[in-house]
CSV table of C-alpha atoms in Angstrom, one decimal:
chain,number,residue,atom,x,y,z
A,1,UNK,CA,-78.4,-12.2,15.9
A,2,UNK,CA,-75.4,-9.7,15.7
A,3,UNK,CA,-73.0,-10.5,12.9
A,4,UNK,CA,-69.3,-10.5,13.8
A,5,UNK,CA,-66.6,-10.4,11.1
A,6,UNK,CA,-64.2,-12.4,13.4
A,7,UNK,CA,-65.5,-15.8,12.6
A,8,UNK,CA,-63.7,-18.9,11.5
A,9,UNK,CA,-66.8,-20.7,10.3
A,10,UNK,CA,-66.9,-19.2,6.8
A,11,UNK,CA,-65.4,-20.8,3.8
A,12,UNK,CA,-63.4,-18.9,1.2
A,13,UNK,CA,-66.2,-19.2,-1.2
A,14,UNK,CA,-68.7,-17.5,1.1
A,15,UNK,CA,-66.4,-14.7,2.3
A,16,UNK,CA,-65.8,-13.9,-1.3
A,17,UNK,CA,-69.5,-13.7,-2.3
A,18,UNK,CA,-70.2,-10.1,-1.0
A,19,UNK,CA,-67.0,-8.6,-2.3
A,20,UNK,CA,-67.7,-10.2,-5.7
A,21,UNK,CA,-71.3,-8.9,-5.6
A,22,UNK,CA,-70.0,-5.4,-4.7
A,23,UNK,CA,-67.6,-5.4,-7.6
A,24,UNK,CA,-70.3,-6.5,-10.1
A,25,UNK,CA,-72.6,-3.8,-8.7
A,26,UNK,CA,-70.0,-1.1,-9.0
A,27,UNK,CA,-69.2,-2.2,-12.6
A,28,UNK,CA,-72.9,-2.2,-13.4
A,29,UNK,CA,-73.3,1.4,-12.1
A,30,UNK,CA,-70.3,2.5,-14.1
A,31,UNK,CA,-71.7,0.8,-17.2
A,32,UNK,CA,-75.1,2.4,-17.1
A,33,UNK,CA,-73.5,5.8,-16.2
A,34,UNK,CA,-71.3,5.7,-19.3
A,35,UNK,CA,-67.9,5.3,-17.7
A,36,UNK,CA,-67.4,1.9,-19.4
A,37,UNK,CA,-68.1,3.1,-22.9
A,38,UNK,CA,-65.1,2.1,-25.0
A,39,UNK,CA,-62.9,5.2,-25.3
A,40,UNK,CA,-62.1,6.6,-28.7
A,41,UNK,CA,-58.5,6.6,-29.8
A,42,UNK,CA,-56.7,9.5,-28.3
A,43,UNK,CA,-59.4,10.5,-25.8
A,44,UNK,CA,-57.2,10.6,-22.7
A,45,UNK,CA,-60.0,11.8,-20.4
A,46,UNK,CA,-62.4,9.0,-21.4
A,47,UNK,CA,-59.6,6.4,-21.2
A,48,UNK,CA,-58.7,7.6,-17.7
A,49,UNK,CA,-62.3,7.3,-16.5
A,50,UNK,CA,-62.6,3.9,-18.1
A,51,UNK,CA,-59.5,2.6,-16.3
A,52,UNK,CA,-60.5,4.2,-13.0
A,53,UNK,CA,-64.0,2.6,-13.2
A,54,UNK,CA,-62.6,-0.9,-13.8
A,55,UNK,CA,-59.6,-0.6,-11.5
A,56,UNK,CA,-61.3,0.9,-8.5
A,57,UNK,CA,-64.2,-1.6,-8.7
A,58,UNK,CA,-62.0,-4.6,-9.0
A,59,UNK,CA,-59.5,-3.5,-6.3
A,60,UNK,CA,-62.3,-2.5,-3.9
A,61,UNK,CA,-63.7,-6.0,-4.1
A,62,UNK,CA,-60.2,-7.5,-3.7
A,63,UNK,CA,-59.5,-5.5,-0.5
A,64,UNK,CA,-62.9,-6.4,1.0
A,65,UNK,CA,-62.2,-10.0,0.3
A,66,UNK,CA,-58.7,-9.7,1.8
A,67,UNK,CA,-60.2,-8.0,4.9
A,68,UNK,CA,-62.8,-10.8,5.4
A,69,UNK,CA,-60.1,-13.4,4.9
A,70,UNK,CA,-57.9,-11.7,7.4
A,71,UNK,CA,-60.8,-11.7,10.0
A,72,UNK,CA,-61.2,-15.4,9.4
A,73,UNK,CA,-57.5,-16.0,9.9
A,74,UNK,CA,-57.4,-13.8,13.1
A,75,UNK,CA,-60.3,-15.8,14.5
A,76,UNK,CA,-58.5,-19.1,13.9
A,77,UNK,CA,-55.3,-17.7,15.3
A,78,UNK,CA,-57.1,-16.4,18.4
A,79,UNK,CA,-58.6,-19.8,19.1
A,80,UNK,CA,-55.1,-21.4,18.7
A,81,UNK,CA,-53.6,-19.0,21.1
A,82,UNK,CA,-56.4,-19.3,23.7
A,83,UNK,CA,-56.1,-23.1,23.6
A,84,UNK,CA,-52.4,-22.8,24.5
A,85,UNK,CA,-53.3,-20.6,27.5
A,86,UNK,CA,-56.3,-22.6,28.5
A,87,UNK,CA,-58.6,-19.7,28.0
A,88,UNK,CA,-60.8,-20.9,25.2
A,89,UNK,CA,-63.9,-19.7,27.2
A,90,UNK,CA,-62.6,-16.1,26.6
A,91,UNK,CA,-63.0,-16.4,22.8
A,92,UNK,CA,-66.4,-14.6,22.7
A,93,UNK,CA,-65.0,-11.8,24.9
A,94,UNK,CA,-61.9,-11.2,22.8
A,95,UNK,CA,-64.0,-11.4,19.6
A,96,UNK,CA,-66.4,-8.7,20.9
A,97,UNK,CA,-63.4,-6.5,21.8
A,98,UNK,CA,-62.0,-6.9,18.3
A,99,UNK,CA,-65.4,-6.1,16.8
A,100,UNK,CA,-65.7,-3.0,18.9
A,101,UNK,CA,-62.2,-1.8,17.7
A,102,UNK,CA,-63.1,-2.4,14.0
A,103,UNK,CA,-66.2,-0.2,14.4
A,104,UNK,CA,-64.1,2.8,15.6
A,105,UNK,CA,-61.4,2.1,12.9
A,106,UNK,CA,-64.1,2.0,10.2
A,107,UNK,CA,-65.1,5.6,11.2
A,108,UNK,CA,-61.5,6.8,11.0
A,109,UNK,CA,-61.0,4.9,7.7
A,110,UNK,CA,-64.1,6.6,6.2
A,111,UNK,CA,-63.0,10.1,7.3
A,112,UNK,CA,-59.6,9.5,5.7
A,113,UNK,CA,-61.2,8.0,2.6
A,114,UNK,CA,-63.3,11.2,2.2
A,115,UNK,CA,-60.2,13.4,2.5
A,116,UNK,CA,-58.3,11.3,-0.1
A,117,UNK,CA,-61.2,11.4,-2.4
A,118,UNK,CA,-61.3,15.2,-2.2
A,119,UNK,CA,-57.6,15.2,-3.2
A,120,UNK,CA,-58.4,12.9,-6.1
A,121,UNK,CA,-61.2,15.3,-7.2
A,122,UNK,CA,-58.9,18.3,-7.2
A,123,UNK,CA,-56.0,16.4,-8.9
A,124,UNK,CA,-58.3,15.1,-11.7
A,125,UNK,CA,-59.8,18.6,-12.1
A,126,UNK,CA,-63.4,17.3,-11.8
A,127,UNK,CA,-64.5,20.7,-10.4
A,128,UNK,CA,-63.3,22.7,-13.4
A,129,UNK,CA,-66.3,21.8,-15.5
A,130,UNK,CA,-69.8,20.5,-14.7
A,131,UNK,CA,-69.3,16.9,-13.6
A,132,UNK,CA,-71.0,14.2,-15.6
A,133,UNK,CA,-73.1,11.4,-14.1
A,134,UNK,CA,-70.3,8.8,-14.5
A,135,UNK,CA,-67.9,11.2,-12.7
A,136,UNK,CA,-70.2,11.3,-9.7
A,137,UNK,CA,-70.2,7.5,-9.6
A,138,UNK,CA,-66.4,7.5,-10.0
A,139,UNK,CA,-66.1,9.8,-7.0
A,140,UNK,CA,-68.4,7.6,-5.0
A,141,UNK,CA,-66.3,4.5,-5.9
A,142,UNK,CA,-63.2,6.4,-4.9
A,143,UNK,CA,-64.6,6.8,-1.4
A,144,UNK,CA,-65.4,3.1,-1.1
A,145,UNK,CA,-62.0,2.1,-2.6
A,146,UNK,CA,-60.0,4.2,-0.1
A,147,UNK,CA,-62.2,3.1,2.8
A,148,UNK,CA,-61.4,-0.6,2.3
A,149,UNK,CA,-57.8,0.1,1.5
A,150,UNK,CA,-57.3,2.2,4.7
A,151,UNK,CA,-59.3,-0.2,6.9
A,152,UNK,CA,-57.2,-3.2,5.6
A,153,UNK,CA,-53.9,-1.5,6.4
A,154,UNK,CA,-55.1,-0.5,9.9
A,155,UNK,CA,-56.5,-3.9,10.6
A,156,UNK,CA,-53.2,-5.7,9.7
A,157,UNK,CA,-51.3,-3.9,12.5
A,158,UNK,CA,-54.2,-3.6,14.9
A,159,UNK,CA,-55.1,-7.3,15.1
A,160,UNK,CA,-51.6,-8.5,15.5
A,161,UNK,CA,-50.8,-5.9,18.2
A,162,UNK,CA,-54.0,-6.9,20.1
A,163,UNK,CA,-53.1,-10.6,20.0
A,164,UNK,CA,-49.6,-9.9,21.1
A,165,UNK,CA,-50.4,-7.6,24.0
A,166,UNK,CA,-53.6,-9.2,25.2
A,167,UNK,CA,-53.1,-13.0,24.6
A,168,UNK,CA,-49.4,-13.7,24.5
A,169,UNK,CA,-48.8,-12.2,28.0
A,170,UNK,CA,-51.0,-14.9,29.4
A,171,UNK,CA,-48.7,-17.7,28.1
A,172,UNK,CA,-46.9,-19.4,31.0
A,173,UNK,CA,-44.6,-21.8,29.2
A,174,UNK,CA,-41.7,-20.3,27.3
A,175,UNK,CA,-42.0,-23.0,24.7
A,176,UNK,CA,-45.7,-22.3,24.2
A,177,UNK,CA,-44.8,-18.6,24.0
A,178,UNK,CA,-42.3,-19.2,21.2
A,179,UNK,CA,-44.8,-21.4,19.4
A,180,UNK,CA,-47.5,-18.7,19.8
A,181,UNK,CA,-45.2,-16.0,18.5
A,182,UNK,CA,-44.6,-18.2,15.4
A,183,UNK,CA,-48.3,-18.4,14.9
A,184,UNK,CA,-48.6,-14.6,14.9
A,185,UNK,CA,-45.6,-14.3,12.5
A,186,UNK,CA,-47.4,-16.7,10.2
A,187,UNK,CA,-50.5,-14.5,10.4
A,188,UNK,CA,-48.5,-11.5,9.5
A,189,UNK,CA,-46.9,-13.3,6.6
A,190,UNK,CA,-50.2,-14.4,5.2
A,191,UNK,CA,-51.6,-10.8,5.5
A,192,UNK,CA,-48.6,-9.3,3.8
A,193,UNK,CA,-48.9,-11.8,1.0
A,194,UNK,CA,-52.6,-10.9,0.4
A,195,UNK,CA,-51.8,-7.2,0.4
A,196,UNK,CA,-48.9,-7.5,-2.0
A,197,UNK,CA,-51.2,-9.5,-4.3
A,198,UNK,CA,-53.1,-6.3,-5.0
A,199,UNK,CA,-50.2,-5.1,-7.0
A,200,UNK,CA,-51.3,-7.5,-9.8
A,201,UNK,CA,-54.4,-5.3,-10.3
A,202,UNK,CA,-52.8,-1.9,-10.4
A,203,UNK,CA,-51.8,-2.0,-14.2
A,204,UNK,CA,-55.5,-1.6,-14.9
A,205,UNK,CA,-55.1,2.1,-14.2
A,206,UNK,CA,-52.6,2.5,-17.0
A,207,UNK,CA,-54.4,0.4,-19.7
A,208,UNK,CA,-53.7,1.9,-23.1
A,209,UNK,CA,-51.9,4.9,-21.5
A,210,UNK,CA,-48.4,5.9,-21.4
A,211,UNK,CA,-47.1,5.7,-17.8
A,212,UNK,CA,-45.5,9.0,-16.8
A,213,UNK,CA,-42.1,8.7,-15.0
A,214,UNK,CA,-43.7,10.5,-12.0
A,215,UNK,CA,-46.4,7.9,-11.7
A,216,UNK,CA,-43.8,5.1,-11.8
A,217,UNK,CA,-41.8,6.8,-9.1
A,218,UNK,CA,-44.9,7.5,-7.0
A,219,UNK,CA,-46.1,3.9,-7.3
A,220,UNK,CA,-42.7,2.5,-6.3
A,221,UNK,CA,-42.4,4.8,-3.3
A,222,UNK,CA,-46.0,4.0,-2.3
A,223,UNK,CA,-45.4,0.2,-2.7
A,224,UNK,CA,-42.2,0.3,-0.7
A,225,UNK,CA,-43.8,2.3,2.2
A,226,UNK,CA,-46.9,0.0,2.1
A,227,UNK,CA,-44.7,-3.2,2.1
A,228,UNK,CA,-42.6,-1.8,4.9
A,229,UNK,CA,-45.6,-1.1,6.9
A,230,UNK,CA,-47.0,-4.6,6.3
A,231,UNK,CA,-43.8,-6.3,7.2
A,232,UNK,CA,-43.1,-4.2,10.3
A,233,UNK,CA,-45.3,-6.3,12.6
A,234,UNK,CA,-43.5,-9.4,11.3
A,235,UNK,CA,-40.1,-7.9,11.9
A,236,UNK,CA,-41.0,-6.9,15.4
A,237,UNK,CA,-42.4,-10.4,16.2
A,238,UNK,CA,-39.3,-12.0,14.7
A,239,UNK,CA,-37.1,-9.9,17.0
A,240,UNK,CA,-39.3,-10.7,20.0
A,241,UNK,CA,-39.1,-14.5,19.1
A,242,UNK,CA,-35.3,-14.5,19.2
A,243,UNK,CA,-35.3,-12.5,22.4
A,244,UNK,CA,-37.6,-15.0,24.1
A,245,UNK,CA,-35.7,-18.0,22.7
A,246,UNK,CA,-32.4,-16.6,24.0
A,247,UNK,CA,-33.8,-15.9,27.4
A,248,UNK,CA,-35.3,-19.4,27.6
A,249,UNK,CA,-31.9,-20.9,26.5
A,250,UNK,CA,-30.1,-19.0,29.2
A,251,UNK,CA,-32.6,-20.1,31.8
A,252,UNK,CA,-32.2,-23.7,30.9
A,253,UNK,CA,-28.4,-23.4,31.0
A,254,UNK,CA,-28.6,-21.8,34.4
A,255,UNK,CA,-30.9,-24.6,35.6
A,256,UNK,CA,-28.4,-27.2,34.3
A,257,UNK,CA,-25.5,-25.4,36.2
A,258,UNK,CA,-27.6,-25.3,39.3
A,259,UNK,CA,-28.3,-29.1,39.2
A,260,UNK,CA,-24.6,-29.9,38.5
A,261,UNK,CA,-23.5,-27.7,41.4
A,262,UNK,CA,-26.0,-29.2,43.8
A,263,UNK,CA,-24.9,-32.0,46.2
A,264,UNK,CA,-27.8,-34.2,45.2
A,265,UNK,CA,-27.5,-34.4,41.4
A,266,UNK,CA,-30.6,-35.6,39.7
A,267,UNK,CA,-29.9,-37.4,36.4
A,268,UNK,CA,-33.6,-37.4,35.6
A,269,UNK,CA,-33.7,-33.6,36.0
A,270,UNK,CA,-30.6,-33.2,33.9
A,271,UNK,CA,-32.0,-35.4,31.1
A,272,UNK,CA,-35.2,-33.3,31.2
A,273,UNK,CA,-33.4,-30.0,31.0
A,274,UNK,CA,-31.2,-31.3,28.2
A,275,UNK,CA,-34.3,-32.6,26.3
A,276,UNK,CA,-35.9,-29.1,26.6
A,277,UNK,CA,-32.7,-27.4,25.4
A,278,UNK,CA,-32.5,-29.6,22.3
A,279,UNK,CA,-36.2,-29.1,21.6
A,280,UNK,CA,-35.6,-25.3,22.0
A,281,UNK,CA,-32.6,-25.3,19.6
A,282,UNK,CA,-34.5,-27.4,17.0
A,283,UNK,CA,-37.6,-25.1,17.1
A,284,UNK,CA,-38.1,-23.2,13.9
A,285,UNK,CA,-39.3,-19.6,13.9
A,286,UNK,CA,-41.7,-20.0,11.0
A,287,UNK,CA,-43.1,-23.2,9.8
A,288,UNK,CA,-43.5,-22.7,6.0
A,289,UNK,CA,-45.8,-25.3,4.5
A,290,UNK,CA,-46.1,-26.4,0.9
A,291,UNK,CA,-49.3,-24.4,0.7
A,292,UNK,CA,-47.6,-21.3,1.9
A,293,UNK,CA,-44.8,-21.6,-0.7
A,294,UNK,CA,-47.5,-22.2,-3.5
A,295,UNK,CA,-49.4,-19.1,-2.3
A,296,UNK,CA,-46.3,-16.9,-2.4
A,297,UNK,CA,-45.2,-18.2,-5.7
A,298,UNK,CA,-48.7,-17.8,-7.2
A,299,UNK,CA,-48.7,-14.2,-5.9
A,300,UNK,CA,-45.4,-13.3,-7.5
A,301,UNK,CA,-46.2,-15.0,-10.8
A,302,UNK,CA,-49.6,-13.3,-10.9
A,303,UNK,CA,-48.0,-9.9,-10.5
A,304,UNK,CA,-45.4,-10.6,-13.2
A,305,UNK,CA,-48.1,-12.0,-15.6
A,306,UNK,CA,-50.5,-9.2,-14.9
A,307,UNK,CA,-48.0,-6.4,-15.6
A,308,UNK,CA,-46.7,-8.2,-18.7
A,309,UNK,CA,-50.1,-8.9,-20.1
A,310,UNK,CA,-51.5,-5.4,-19.6
A,311,UNK,CA,-48.3,-4.0,-21.2
A,312,UNK,CA,-48.8,-6.2,-24.2
A,313,UNK,CA,-52.5,-5.4,-24.6
A,314,UNK,CA,-51.8,-1.7,-24.2
A,315,UNK,CA,-49.2,-2.0,-27.0
A,316,UNK,CA,-51.4,-4.1,-29.3
A,317,UNK,CA,-54.6,-2.2,-28.8
């Protein structure tokens, strides 16, 4: 049986098992290689390696989990959109196409991960002296870390674009189209929230270290670019939603004018058009549930708590 990541049959606990196992495996390798030996006071190199070992291991698992959660959400969204277009029988076909796309994107993500790791090796000066065993494992972890990070970013945009270009175009009813766009906006919102949540883990890299101003500037610029990239699909869909809604409103208004100008006015048709117009005006772009608000609040609070806690521990220890 061929495994396909785009499945909505997994529970959150099961999709988190492999990422958790990978994180524990990476930490175990770092432990036995010596990277997790408690650094001596003032040993900047050892402290940097310790932080990198913990940080990259944990964030690698996080992005793998976020990627698997995204695939589950995409599968659920795909089913929802196909039901609206009466094409549920095409689910297996679209899932196989998405699976084929992720295989090609994985190769590109791996190539980019290798390039970024080479940059990391040169910046850290690992080639100046003979590398130790734990530095080899750190380099290997860096490849895995950048692979999942790159793949996650690519998949966020790729999946939404596929659903928009291949599924939404099959929607006949304008009201169903608006509702389908709202579903995609919700998917983008959830993906962006998951990605931003990773910021709560980044302070690990500066544990017991003074943070250079250049690092702070670099992280802020990187975060802004990443958040902008994550939110771009949502902004595009939001603009598309308003365009479709305006076009539908104009069509209904034109139909009302046509009925009023006709010799045989149909009160039933006028009532139907008026009902559709009111339904259209009352239709929200994004249906934010209580669970969504709790998820976003938890994400923001976790980031604030994480940065504050790591800052406190770094000062105390």
